[in-house]
Coordinates of C-alpha atoms (C1' of nucleotides) in Angstrom, one line a residue:
Chain A
M182 CA -64.8 85.2 -25.1
R183 CA -67.9 86.3 -23.4
V184 CA -71.2 84.4 -23.2
R185 CA -74.4 85.1 -21.4
F186 CA -77.4 83.4 -20.0
A187 CA -80.4 85.7 -19.9
P188 CA -83.3 84.3 -17.9
S189 CA -86.4 86.3 -17.2
P190 CA -87.6 86.1 -13.6
T191 CA -91.1 84.9 -14.4
G192 CA -90.9 81.4 -13.1
R193 CA -88.5 78.8 -11.9
L194 CA -85.5 77.6 -13.8
H195 CA -86.6 75.2 -16.5
L196 CA -84.6 72.1 -17.5
G197 CA -84.2 73.6 -21.0
G198 CA -82.9 76.9 -19.5
A199 CA -80.6 75.0 -17.2
R200 CA -79.0 73.1 -20.1
T201 CA -78.6 76.3 -22.1
A202 CA -76.9 77.9 -19.0
L203 CA -74.8 74.8 -18.7
F204 CA -73.5 74.9 -22.2
N205 CA -72.8 78.6 -21.9
W206 CA -70.9 77.9 -18.7
A207 CA -69.0 75.0 -20.2
F208 CA -68.0 77.1 -23.2
A209 CA -66.8 80.0 -21.0
R210 CA -64.8 77.7 -18.8
R211 CA -63.4 75.8 -21.7
H212 CA -62.0 78.9 -23.3
G213 CA -61.2 80.9 -20.2
G214 CA -63.9 83.3 -21.0
R215 CA -66.5 85.0 -19.0
F216 CA -70.0 83.7 -18.2
V217 CA -72.4 86.6 -17.7
L218 CA -75.8 86.5 -16.2
R219 CA -78.3 89.1 -17.4
V220 CA -81.8 89.3 -15.9
E221 CA -84.4 90.1 -18.5
D222 CA -86.9 91.7 -16.2
T223 CA -88.8 94.0 -18.6
D224 CA -92.1 92.3 -18.2
R225 CA -93.1 94.0 -15.0
A226 CA -96.4 92.2 -14.7
R227 CA -94.9 88.8 -14.6
N228 CA -91.7 89.3 -12.7
T229 CA -91.3 88.1 -9.2
E230 CA -88.6 88.4 -6.7
E231 CA -89.0 84.7 -5.8
S232 CA -88.4 83.7 -9.4
L233 CA -85.1 85.4 -9.4
T234 CA -84.0 83.8 -6.2
S235 CA -85.1 80.5 -7.3
I236 CA -83.3 80.7 -10.6
L237 CA -80.1 81.8 -9.0
D238 CA -80.4 79.0 -6.4
S239 CA -80.9 76.4 -9.1
L240 CA -77.9 77.6 -11.1
R241 CA -75.7 77.4 -8.0
W242 CA -77.1 74.0 -7.0
L243 CA -76.0 72.7 -10.4
G244 CA -72.6 74.2 -9.9
L245 CA -72.9 76.9 -12.5
D246 CA -71.2 79.9 -11.2
W247 CA -71.2 83.2 -13.1
D248 CA -68.5 85.7 -13.4
E249 CA -70.6 88.8 -13.9
G250 CA -74.2 89.4 -13.0
P251 CA -76.5 89.7 -10.0
E252 CA -74.8 89.5 -6.6
V253 CA -71.4 89.5 -8.1
G254 CA -71.4 92.7 -10.2
G255 CA -69.0 93.3 -13.1
E256 CA -67.8 95.9 -15.5
H257 CA -70.5 95.6 -18.0
G258 CA -73.5 96.2 -15.7
P259 CA -76.1 96.9 -14.9
Y260 CA -77.1 93.3 -15.2
F261 CA -80.8 93.9 -14.8
Q262 CA -82.3 94.8 -18.2
S263 CA -84.8 97.1 -16.5
E264 CA -81.9 99.3 -15.5
R265 CA -80.5 99.6 -19.0
Q266 CA -83.5 101.4 -20.4
G267 CA -81.7 104.7 -20.7
R268 CA -79.5 103.1 -23.3
H269 CA -82.4 101.4 -25.0
R270 CA -84.3 104.7 -25.3
E271 CA -81.3 106.4 -26.7
A272 CA -81.1 103.8 -29.5
L273 CA -84.9 104.2 -30.0
E274 CA -84.6 107.9 -30.5
R275 CA -81.7 107.5 -32.9
G276 CA -83.7 105.0 -34.9
L277 CA -86.7 107.3 -35.1
R278 CA -84.4 110.2 -36.1
E279 CA -82.6 108.1 -38.7
G280 CA -85.8 106.7 -40.0
W281 CA -85.3 103.0 -39.6
L282 CA -87.8 103.1 -36.8
Y283 CA -91.3 104.7 -37.1
R284 CA -94.3 105.3 -34.9
C285 CA -97.3 103.2 -35.6
F286 CA -100.7 104.4 -34.5
V287 CA -102.7 101.5 -35.8
P288 CA -104.7 100.0 -32.9
L289 CA -103.7 96.5 -31.7
D290 CA -106.9 94.8 -32.8
E291 CA -106.7 96.2 -36.2
V292 CA -103.1 94.9 -36.6
R293 CA -104.4 91.5 -35.5
A294 CA -107.1 91.6 -38.1
Q295 CA -104.6 92.4 -40.8
R296 CA -102.4 89.5 -39.7
E297 CA -105.3 87.1 -39.7
A298 CA -106.3 88.2 -43.1
A299 CA -102.8 87.7 -44.4
R300 CA -102.6 84.3 -42.9
A301 CA -106.0 83.3 -44.3
A302 CA -104.6 84.3 -47.7
K303 CA -101.7 81.8 -47.1
G304 CA -99.4 84.7 -46.8
N305 CA -97.3 86.6 -44.3
W306 CA -98.2 89.9 -42.7
R307 CA -95.3 92.4 -42.9
F308 CA -96.6 95.9 -42.2
D309 CA -99.3 98.4 -42.7
P310 CA -98.4 100.8 -45.5
G311 CA -100.7 103.4 -44.0
S312 CA -98.7 103.7 -40.8
R313 CA -95.3 103.0 -42.3
E314 CA -95.6 105.8 -44.8
L315 CA -96.9 108.3 -42.3
D316 CA -95.1 111.6 -42.4
P317 CA -92.6 111.7 -39.6
R318 CA -93.5 115.2 -38.5
E319 CA -97.1 114.2 -38.4
A320 CA -96.2 111.2 -36.4
E321 CA -94.2 113.3 -33.9
R322 CA -97.1 115.7 -33.6
R323 CA -99.6 112.9 -32.8
A324 CA -97.2 111.3 -30.4
A325 CA -96.6 114.7 -28.6
A326 CA -100.4 115.0 -28.3
G327 CA -100.3 111.8 -26.4
E328 CA -101.9 109.5 -29.0
P329 CA -101.2 105.9 -28.1
H330 CA -98.8 104.1 -30.4
V331 CA -95.9 101.7 -30.7
V332 CA -92.6 102.0 -32.4
R333 CA -91.8 99.6 -35.3
M334 CA -88.8 98.8 -37.3
R335 CA -88.9 99.7 -41.0
V336 CA -87.5 96.3 -42.1
P337 CA -85.7 96.5 -45.4
E338 CA -86.8 94.5 -48.4
G339 CA -85.0 91.7 -50.1
E340 CA -81.9 91.4 -48.0
R341 CA -80.3 88.1 -47.2
L342 CA -79.6 87.8 -43.6
V343 CA -77.1 85.0 -42.9
I344 CA -76.5 83.6 -39.5
H345 CA -73.3 81.8 -38.9
D346 CA -74.3 79.2 -36.4
H347 CA -71.8 76.9 -34.8
V348 CA -74.3 74.0 -34.6
R349 CA -76.3 74.6 -37.7
G350 CA -73.9 76.1 -40.2
E351 CA -75.3 78.9 -42.3
V352 CA -78.9 79.8 -41.9
T353 CA -80.3 82.3 -44.3
F354 CA -83.4 84.5 -43.9
D355 CA -84.8 86.8 -46.4
S356 CA -85.6 90.1 -44.8
S357 CA -88.7 90.3 -46.9
E358 CA -90.1 87.6 -44.6
V359 CA -89.6 89.7 -41.5
E360 CA -92.4 91.9 -40.4
D361 CA -92.2 95.5 -39.2
W362 CA -92.0 94.2 -35.6
V363 CA -92.7 96.2 -32.5
V364 CA -89.6 97.6 -31.0
A365 CA -91.2 99.6 -28.2
R366 CA -94.6 99.0 -26.7
A367 CA -97.2 101.6 -26.1
D368 CA -95.8 102.3 -22.7
G369 CA -92.5 103.1 -24.2
V370 CA -90.7 100.0 -22.9
P371 CA -88.5 98.3 -25.6
T372 CA -89.4 94.7 -26.5
Y373 CA -87.2 91.7 -26.0
N374 CA -85.5 91.5 -29.4
F375 CA -84.5 95.2 -29.3
A376 CA -83.2 95.2 -25.8
C377 CA -81.5 91.9 -26.2
A378 CA -79.7 92.8 -29.3
L379 CA -78.5 96.0 -27.7
D380 CA -77.5 94.5 -24.4
D381 CA -75.6 91.6 -26.0
A382 CA -73.5 94.1 -28.0
D383 CA -73.1 96.5 -25.1
M384 CA -72.0 93.7 -22.8
A385 CA -69.5 92.6 -25.4
V386 CA -71.0 89.2 -25.8
T387 CA -69.0 87.3 -28.4
H388 CA -71.0 84.1 -28.6
V389 CA -74.8 83.8 -28.2
I390 CA -75.6 80.3 -27.1
R391 CA -79.3 79.8 -26.7
G392 CA -82.3 77.6 -27.5
E393 CA -83.4 76.8 -31.0
E394 CA -86.6 78.6 -30.4
H395 CA -84.6 81.8 -30.7
L396 CA -83.3 81.1 -34.2
V397 CA -86.2 83.0 -35.8
N398 CA -85.5 86.0 -33.6
T399 CA -82.0 86.3 -34.8
P400 CA -82.7 88.2 -38.0
K401 CA -84.5 90.9 -36.1
Q402 CA -81.6 91.2 -33.7
M403 CA -79.1 91.3 -36.5
L404 CA -81.0 94.2 -38.1
V405 CA -80.9 96.2 -34.9
R406 CA -77.2 95.9 -34.6
R407 CA -76.7 96.6 -38.2
F408 CA -78.6 99.9 -38.1
L409 CA -76.7 100.8 -35.0
G410 CA -73.3 99.8 -36.4
L411 CA -72.8 97.4 -33.5
P412 CA -70.7 94.2 -33.8
E413 CA -72.4 90.9 -34.5
P414 CA -71.7 87.9 -32.2
E415 CA -71.3 84.4 -33.2
Y416 CA -74.2 82.0 -32.6
A417 CA -75.0 78.5 -31.5
H418 CA -78.6 77.6 -31.4
V419 CA -78.9 74.4 -29.4
P420 CA -81.7 71.9 -30.0
L421 CA -84.8 71.7 -27.8
I422 CA -85.3 69.3 -25.0
L423 CA -88.4 67.3 -25.9
G424 CA -91.0 65.5 -23.8
A425 CA -92.0 61.9 -24.4
D426 CA -94.5 63.3 -26.9
G427 CA -91.7 64.6 -29.1
R428 CA -92.7 68.2 -28.5
K429 CA -91.0 71.0 -26.5
L430 CA -90.7 69.9 -22.9
S431 CA -93.6 71.2 -20.9
K432 CA -95.2 70.7 -17.6
R433 CA -97.7 68.3 -19.1
T434 CA -95.0 65.6 -19.5
G435 CA -93.6 65.8 -16.0
D436 CA -91.5 67.9 -13.7
T437 CA -89.7 70.6 -15.7
A438 CA -88.2 72.8 -13.0
V439 CA -84.7 72.1 -11.6
E440 CA -86.1 72.7 -8.2
D441 CA -88.4 69.8 -8.5
Y442 CA -85.5 67.5 -9.0
R443 CA -83.6 69.0 -6.2
A444 CA -86.6 68.6 -3.9
R445 CA -87.0 64.9 -4.9
G446 CA -83.4 64.2 -3.9
Y447 CA -81.5 63.9 -7.1
P448 CA -77.8 64.4 -6.8
P449 CA -77.0 67.7 -8.5
E450 CA -74.0 66.0 -10.3
A451 CA -76.4 63.6 -11.9
L452 CA -78.7 66.3 -13.2
F453 CA -75.7 68.2 -14.5
N454 CA -74.3 65.1 -16.3
F455 CA -77.6 64.1 -17.7
L456 CA -78.4 67.6 -19.0
A457 CA -75.0 67.8 -20.6
L458 CA -75.6 64.6 -22.4
L459 CA -78.8 65.8 -23.9
G460 CA -77.6 67.1 -27.2
F461 CA -74.0 66.8 -26.5
S462 CA -71.5 64.0 -26.3
I463 CA -67.8 63.8 -25.5
D464 CA -67.1 60.8 -27.6
D465 CA -68.6 57.5 -28.6
K466 CA -68.2 55.9 -25.1
T467 CA -68.2 58.4 -22.3
T468 CA -71.5 58.6 -20.5
L469 CA -70.6 59.5 -16.9
F470 CA -68.4 62.6 -16.6
S471 CA -67.6 65.4 -14.2
P472 CA -68.0 69.1 -14.9
D473 CA -64.2 69.2 -15.3
E474 CA -64.3 66.6 -17.9
L475 CA -67.1 68.3 -19.8
V476 CA -65.1 71.5 -19.7
R477 CA -62.1 69.8 -21.1
H478 CA -64.0 68.4 -24.0
F479 CA -66.7 71.0 -24.7
E480 CA -67.0 72.1 -28.3
L481 CA -70.0 73.9 -29.9
G482 CA -69.5 71.8 -33.0
R483 CA -70.2 68.6 -31.1
I484 CA -73.7 69.8 -30.1
Q485 CA -76.4 67.7 -31.8
K486 CA -78.7 69.4 -34.3
G487 CA -81.9 67.5 -33.6
G488 CA -84.0 67.7 -30.5
A489 CA -83.4 65.3 -27.6
V490 CA -86.2 63.5 -25.7
F491 CA -85.9 63.8 -22.0
D492 CA -85.8 60.3 -20.5
P493 CA -86.5 60.3 -16.8
V494 CA -85.6 56.6 -16.6
K495 CA -82.1 57.2 -17.7
L496 CA -81.8 60.2 -15.3
D497 CA -82.8 57.9 -12.5
W498 CA -80.2 55.4 -13.5
M499 CA -77.6 58.2 -13.5
A500 CA -78.8 59.5 -10.1
G501 CA -78.2 56.0 -8.7
E502 CA -74.8 55.9 -10.2
Y503 CA -73.8 59.1 -8.6
L504 CA -75.4 58.3 -5.3
R505 CA -73.5 55.0 -5.1
A506 CA -70.3 56.7 -5.9
T507 CA -70.7 59.1 -3.0
P508 CA -68.5 58.3 0.0
T509 CA -70.5 57.3 3.0
D510 CA -69.8 60.3 5.2
E511 CA -70.7 62.6 2.4
L512 CA -73.8 60.6 1.6
A513 CA -74.9 60.9 5.2
R514 CA -74.6 64.6 5.0
R515 CA -76.6 64.8 1.8
V516 CA -79.3 62.6 3.1
L517 CA -79.7 64.3 6.4
P518 CA -82.2 67.0 5.4
W519 CA -84.6 64.3 4.2
M520 CA -84.3 62.3 7.3
Q521 CA -84.9 65.4 9.4
E522 CA -87.9 66.3 7.2
A523 CA -89.3 62.8 7.9
G524 CA -88.8 63.3 11.6
L525 CA -86.4 60.3 11.8
V526 CA -83.4 62.4 12.8
P527 CA -83.7 65.4 15.1
D528 CA -83.2 68.9 13.8
E529 CA -80.1 69.2 16.0
P530 CA -78.6 65.7 15.8
S531 CA -76.2 64.4 18.3
A532 CA -72.9 62.9 17.4
A533 CA -74.4 59.5 18.0
D534 CA -77.4 60.3 15.7
L535 CA -75.0 61.3 12.9
E536 CA -72.8 58.3 13.4
R537 CA -75.8 56.0 13.2
L538 CA -77.0 57.9 10.1
E539 CA -73.7 57.2 8.4
R540 CA -74.1 53.5 9.1
V541 CA -77.6 53.6 7.8
A542 CA -76.6 55.4 4.7
G543 CA -73.9 52.9 4.1
A544 CA -76.3 50.0 4.5
F545 CA -78.7 51.5 1.9
R546 CA -76.3 53.0 -0.6
E547 CA -76.6 50.1 -3.1
R548 CA -80.4 50.3 -2.9
L549 CA -81.1 53.9 -3.4
T550 CA -81.6 56.1 -6.4
L551 CA -82.5 59.4 -4.7
Y552 CA -81.6 60.9 -1.4
G553 CA -85.3 61.4 -0.8
E554 CA -86.0 57.7 -0.8
L555 CA -84.0 56.9 2.3
P556 CA -86.6 57.9 5.0
E557 CA -89.2 55.4 3.9
R558 CA -86.7 52.6 3.3
A559 CA -85.0 53.0 6.6
R560 CA -87.9 54.0 8.8
F561 CA -88.0 50.6 10.4
L562 CA -84.6 51.2 11.8
Y563 CA -86.0 54.2 13.7
E564 CA -89.6 53.3 14.5
E565 CA -91.8 50.4 14.8
V566 CA -93.5 49.6 11.5
E567 CA -96.3 47.4 10.3
P568 CA -95.3 44.7 8.0
D569 CA -96.4 45.2 4.4
A570 CA -98.6 42.6 2.6
K571 CA -95.8 40.3 1.4
A572 CA -94.0 40.4 4.8
A573 CA -97.3 39.6 6.6
Q574 CA -97.8 36.7 4.3
A575 CA -94.3 35.4 4.9
L576 CA -95.0 35.6 8.6
A577 CA -98.3 33.8 8.4
A578 CA -96.9 30.9 6.4
P579 CA -97.3 27.4 7.9
G580 CA -94.5 26.3 10.1
V581 CA -93.0 29.7 10.5
A582 CA -94.0 30.1 14.1
E583 CA -92.0 27.1 15.2
L584 CA -88.9 28.1 13.2
L585 CA -89.0 31.6 14.6
Q586 CA -89.5 30.2 18.0
D587 CA -86.4 28.1 17.7
L588 CA -84.4 30.9 16.2
L589 CA -85.5 33.3 19.0
A590 CA -84.3 30.7 21.6
A591 CA -81.0 30.3 19.8
L592 CA -80.5 34.1 19.6
E593 CA -81.3 34.6 23.2
E594 CA -78.6 32.2 24.1
R595 CA -76.0 34.2 22.3
S596 CA -74.3 36.9 24.2
E597 CA -72.4 38.1 21.1
W598 CA -74.3 40.7 19.1
P599 CA -74.8 40.7 16.2
P600 CA -74.1 37.0 16.0
A601 CA -71.1 36.6 13.7
D602 CA -72.3 33.5 11.9
L603 CA -75.9 34.3 11.3
P604 CA -76.2 32.1 8.1
G605 CA -74.8 29.1 10.1
L606 CA -77.2 29.7 12.9
V607 CA -80.1 29.9 10.5
R608 CA -79.0 26.8 8.8
E609 CA -78.9 24.9 12.1
V610 CA -82.4 26.1 13.1
A611 CA -83.8 25.2 9.7
A612 CA -82.1 21.8 9.7
G613 CA -83.6 21.1 13.1
R614 CA -87.0 21.1 11.6
G615 CA -86.1 19.8 8.2
A616 CA -86.6 23.1 6.5
K617 CA -84.4 25.1 4.1
P618 CA -82.5 28.2 5.4
G619 CA -84.7 30.4 3.3
A620 CA -87.7 29.4 5.3
V621 CA -86.1 31.0 8.3
M622 CA -84.4 34.0 6.7
K623 CA -87.5 35.3 5.0
P624 CA -89.8 35.5 8.1
L625 CA -86.9 36.8 10.2
R626 CA -86.5 39.6 7.7
A627 CA -90.2 40.2 7.7
A628 CA -90.3 40.4 11.4
L629 CA -87.3 42.7 11.7
T630 CA -87.9 45.1 8.8
G631 CA -91.6 44.7 7.8
T632 CA -90.5 44.1 4.2
L633 CA -88.9 41.3 2.2
G634 CA -86.0 43.5 0.9
G635 CA -83.2 45.6 2.4
P636 CA -79.7 45.4 3.7
E637 CA -78.1 42.2 4.9
L638 CA -79.7 40.8 8.0
V639 CA -76.5 40.8 10.1
E640 CA -76.3 44.5 9.3
V641 CA -80.0 45.0 10.3
L642 CA -79.5 43.1 13.5
D643 CA -76.5 45.3 14.3
L644 CA -78.3 48.5 13.5
L645 CA -81.4 47.5 15.4
G646 CA -79.5 46.2 18.5
R647 CA -80.1 43.1 20.5
E648 CA -83.1 44.3 22.5
R649 CA -85.1 45.7 19.7
S650 CA -84.3 42.8 17.4
L651 CA -85.5 40.2 19.9
A652 CA -88.5 42.3 20.8
R653 CA -89.6 42.4 17.2
L654 CA -89.2 38.7 16.9
R655 CA -91.3 38.1 20.0
R656 CA -93.9 40.5 18.7
A657 CA -94.1 38.8 15.3
L658 CA -94.5 35.5 17.1
A659 CA -97.3 36.9 19.3
T660 CA -99.1 38.4 16.3
G661 CA -98.6 35.2 14.3
A662 CA -100.1 33.2 17.2
R663 CA -103.1 35.5 17.3
N664 CA -103.6 35.2 13.5
G665 CA -103.1 31.5 13.5
Chain B
rG121 C1' -100.7 78.0 -43.7
rG122 C1' -95.8 81.3 -44.4
rC123 C1' -90.8 81.1 -42.8
rC124 C1' -86.9 78.3 -40.4
rC125 C1' -84.8 73.8 -38.4
rC126 C1' -84.2 68.6 -38.0
rA127 C1' -84.1 63.1 -39.4
rU128 C1' -78.8 56.4 -37.0
rC129 C1' -81.6 51.0 -32.2
rG130 C1' -88.0 52.4 -28.1
rU131 C1' -84.7 56.6 -25.7
rC132 C1' -79.6 59.4 -25.3
rU133 C1' -75.9 59.1 -28.8
rA134 C1' -70.7 57.6 -31.9
rG135 C1' -69.8 57.6 -37.0
rC136 C1' -71.4 62.1 -41.3
rC137 C1' -67.9 68.0 -42.2
rC138 C1' -62.6 65.1 -44.8
rG139 C1' -67.1 58.7 -48.8
rG140 C1' -64.1 52.6 -48.2
rC141 C1' -61.4 50.7 -41.5
rC142 C1' -69.4 50.1 -40.4
rU143 C1' -71.0 42.4 -41.1
rA144 C1' -73.0 50.6 -37.8
rG145 C1' -69.9 51.3 -31.7
rG146 C1' -71.5 52.8 -26.6
rA147 C1' -75.2 53.9 -22.7
rC148 C1' -80.4 53.6 -20.7
rA149 C1' -84.6 50.4 -21.1
rC150 C1' -86.1 45.5 -22.2
rC151 C1' -85.2 39.9 -22.3
rA152 C1' -82.2 35.5 -20.7
rG153 C1' -78.5 33.6 -17.5
rG154 C1' -74.9 34.0 -13.3
rU155 C1' -73.1 35.8 -8.2
rU156 C1' -76.0 36.8 -3.6
rU157 C1' -79.6 34.7 3.1
rU158 C1' -83.8 38.9 0.6
rC159 C1' -83.9 43.3 -2.3
rA160 C1' -80.4 45.9 -4.7
rU161 C1' -75.6 46.1 -6.6
rC162 C1' -72.4 43.5 -9.8
rC163 C1' -71.0 40.1 -14.1
rU164 C1' -72.2 37.6 -18.9
rG165 C1' -75.1 37.2 -23.1
rG166 C1' -79.3 38.7 -26.2
rC167 C1' -82.8 41.9 -28.7
rG168 C1' -82.6 46.3 -31.5
rA169 C1' -81.4 51.6 -36.1
rC170 C1' -78.7 54.3 -41.0
rA171 C1' -87.2 57.3 -42.8
rG172 C1' -88.3 56.3 -48.3
rG173 C1' -86.9 57.2 -53.4
rG174 C1' -83.7 58.9 -57.0
rG175 C1' -78.9 60.4 -58.4
rU176 C1' -73.0 61.1 -58.1
rU177 C1' -69.2 57.2 -57.4
rC178 C1' -65.4 51.4 -58.4
rG179 C1' -67.8 52.2 -53.5
rA180 C1' -72.7 56.2 -49.5
rA181 C1' -75.1 56.0 -42.9
rU182 C1' -71.6 59.6 -44.8
rC183 C1' -72.1 64.1 -50.9
rC184 C1' -76.6 66.1 -54.1
rC185 C1' -82.0 66.3 -55.2
rC186 C1' -87.0 65.0 -54.2
rU187 C1' -90.7 62.8 -51.0
rU188 C1' -92.3 61.7 -46.3
rG189 C1' -92.2 62.6 -41.3
rG190 C1' -91.2 65.5 -36.9
rG191 C1' -90.2 70.1 -34.5
rG192 C1' -89.8 75.5 -33.8
rU193 C1' -91.9 80.2 -34.7
rC194 C1' -95.4 83.6 -36.5
rA195 C1' -97.5 88.8 -29.3
rC196 C1' -97.5 95.9 -27.7
rC197 C1' -94.0 87.6 -23.5
rA198 C1' -89.2 86.7 -23.0

RNA sequence: GGCCCCAUCGUCUAGCCCGGCCUAGGACACCAGGUUUUCAUCCUGGCGACAGGGGUUCGAAUCCCCUUGGGGUCACCA
């Protein structure tokens, strides 16, 4: 079995595209087939090299490796559509010769006018009889003379075109609804539906798994293959990913590029899992699963028919699940680039830097959703920070100065660091002034971390070290005195 | 508007193909408790859906029809 993902390098990899690629990949892996990547780069004006690089990077980041395509080659190449034009033109000429294609000299704006008129009449534009019935020899003569024109398909009338779709069942189109679509543009370059139909067949693609927006393209592609006597693949049109507004996911609703999620520090496993769960399910209970598990259970028939709304909140939950499940040393590795970016860890970290980072990562693992969140949370462990509003308030509360003073004194007496029984110590200090332990813990945390949340205080004391911890307490005391 | 597709908790979904086991299951979110020195994690409980109407049948979320609603697509882009 052979499947393909065919992105056009006109932008970054979209969540929708990523999921289509993922389904194709899962299907190939499930059945021991081949996952082919074909680059549809026939739109010269919009193609960019960066887009291609970015798309390939995103696929790799998600763990979707391809068996044939750019950078890996294969027996059914070339894998850039632009390099397959010889074959496309050959088919074009054959179509013209056999009469199922014809040259159309009607100017673009006139075709548009016809279409609008048809629509205004609540109908469907199909073709312009004038150009469709033009004598072929006359057409060739005008073409040879350099008259601008496109090539259209002479779409047959009244034929039922039945798509056998693994997710939708049978979908039937009447060929009378299909217009005489443009097969080659004025510059001679074949259009998508023509090139795609040909390439899929030539690449021996057996299953076309793609977004539902392509469902309406299918009759055109079927016609191409039928005229050419090429085999027809099986289909699976997967539902769209929708935004919160219920419409096809777009930039308006939020980040749509895989790279955006990567940059924000989502674990790739989480995005993979989440995307797989959009329109697919293994069973009635399984929510968290690995690529291997997906592969073991993947079936086209289990793909949902209706569109799925992308829920960033659930994605975040899942990201947290994966992050928490990551072993500490691995977590430290993953988080490193963000810490370096924030300037908290040097570009060339020492062994001590890395060891400390691992401890920091361990201390925060239960509190993080994304890798990218660590720098701001853990900054206080690396630099002096100003207390936030709530911490400042806790520090300025009445009686706090005395309690902190007592605690500081008690701490200074200890040689052991961090003090093993911090809670006991805190209790003592509090009791000494008839206060509750919380009255000490809270300002201590505020003085040390600048916030009211975070890892256990013993851990913080340890990570900060004796000198820094005591210094921060003293500083808080001094500031408190000035404010009070 | 034409054509095509779709329709279970707010969201992702199981169940539907092969009617009874469904007083419709799970997850996210939300709400209420509990654990915890904070935050978070974790645990327990709760809230909450078969779009509507007709059939078929002893029996329908499951089959059929209609209505309604939503979406996709109508490029010399892919």
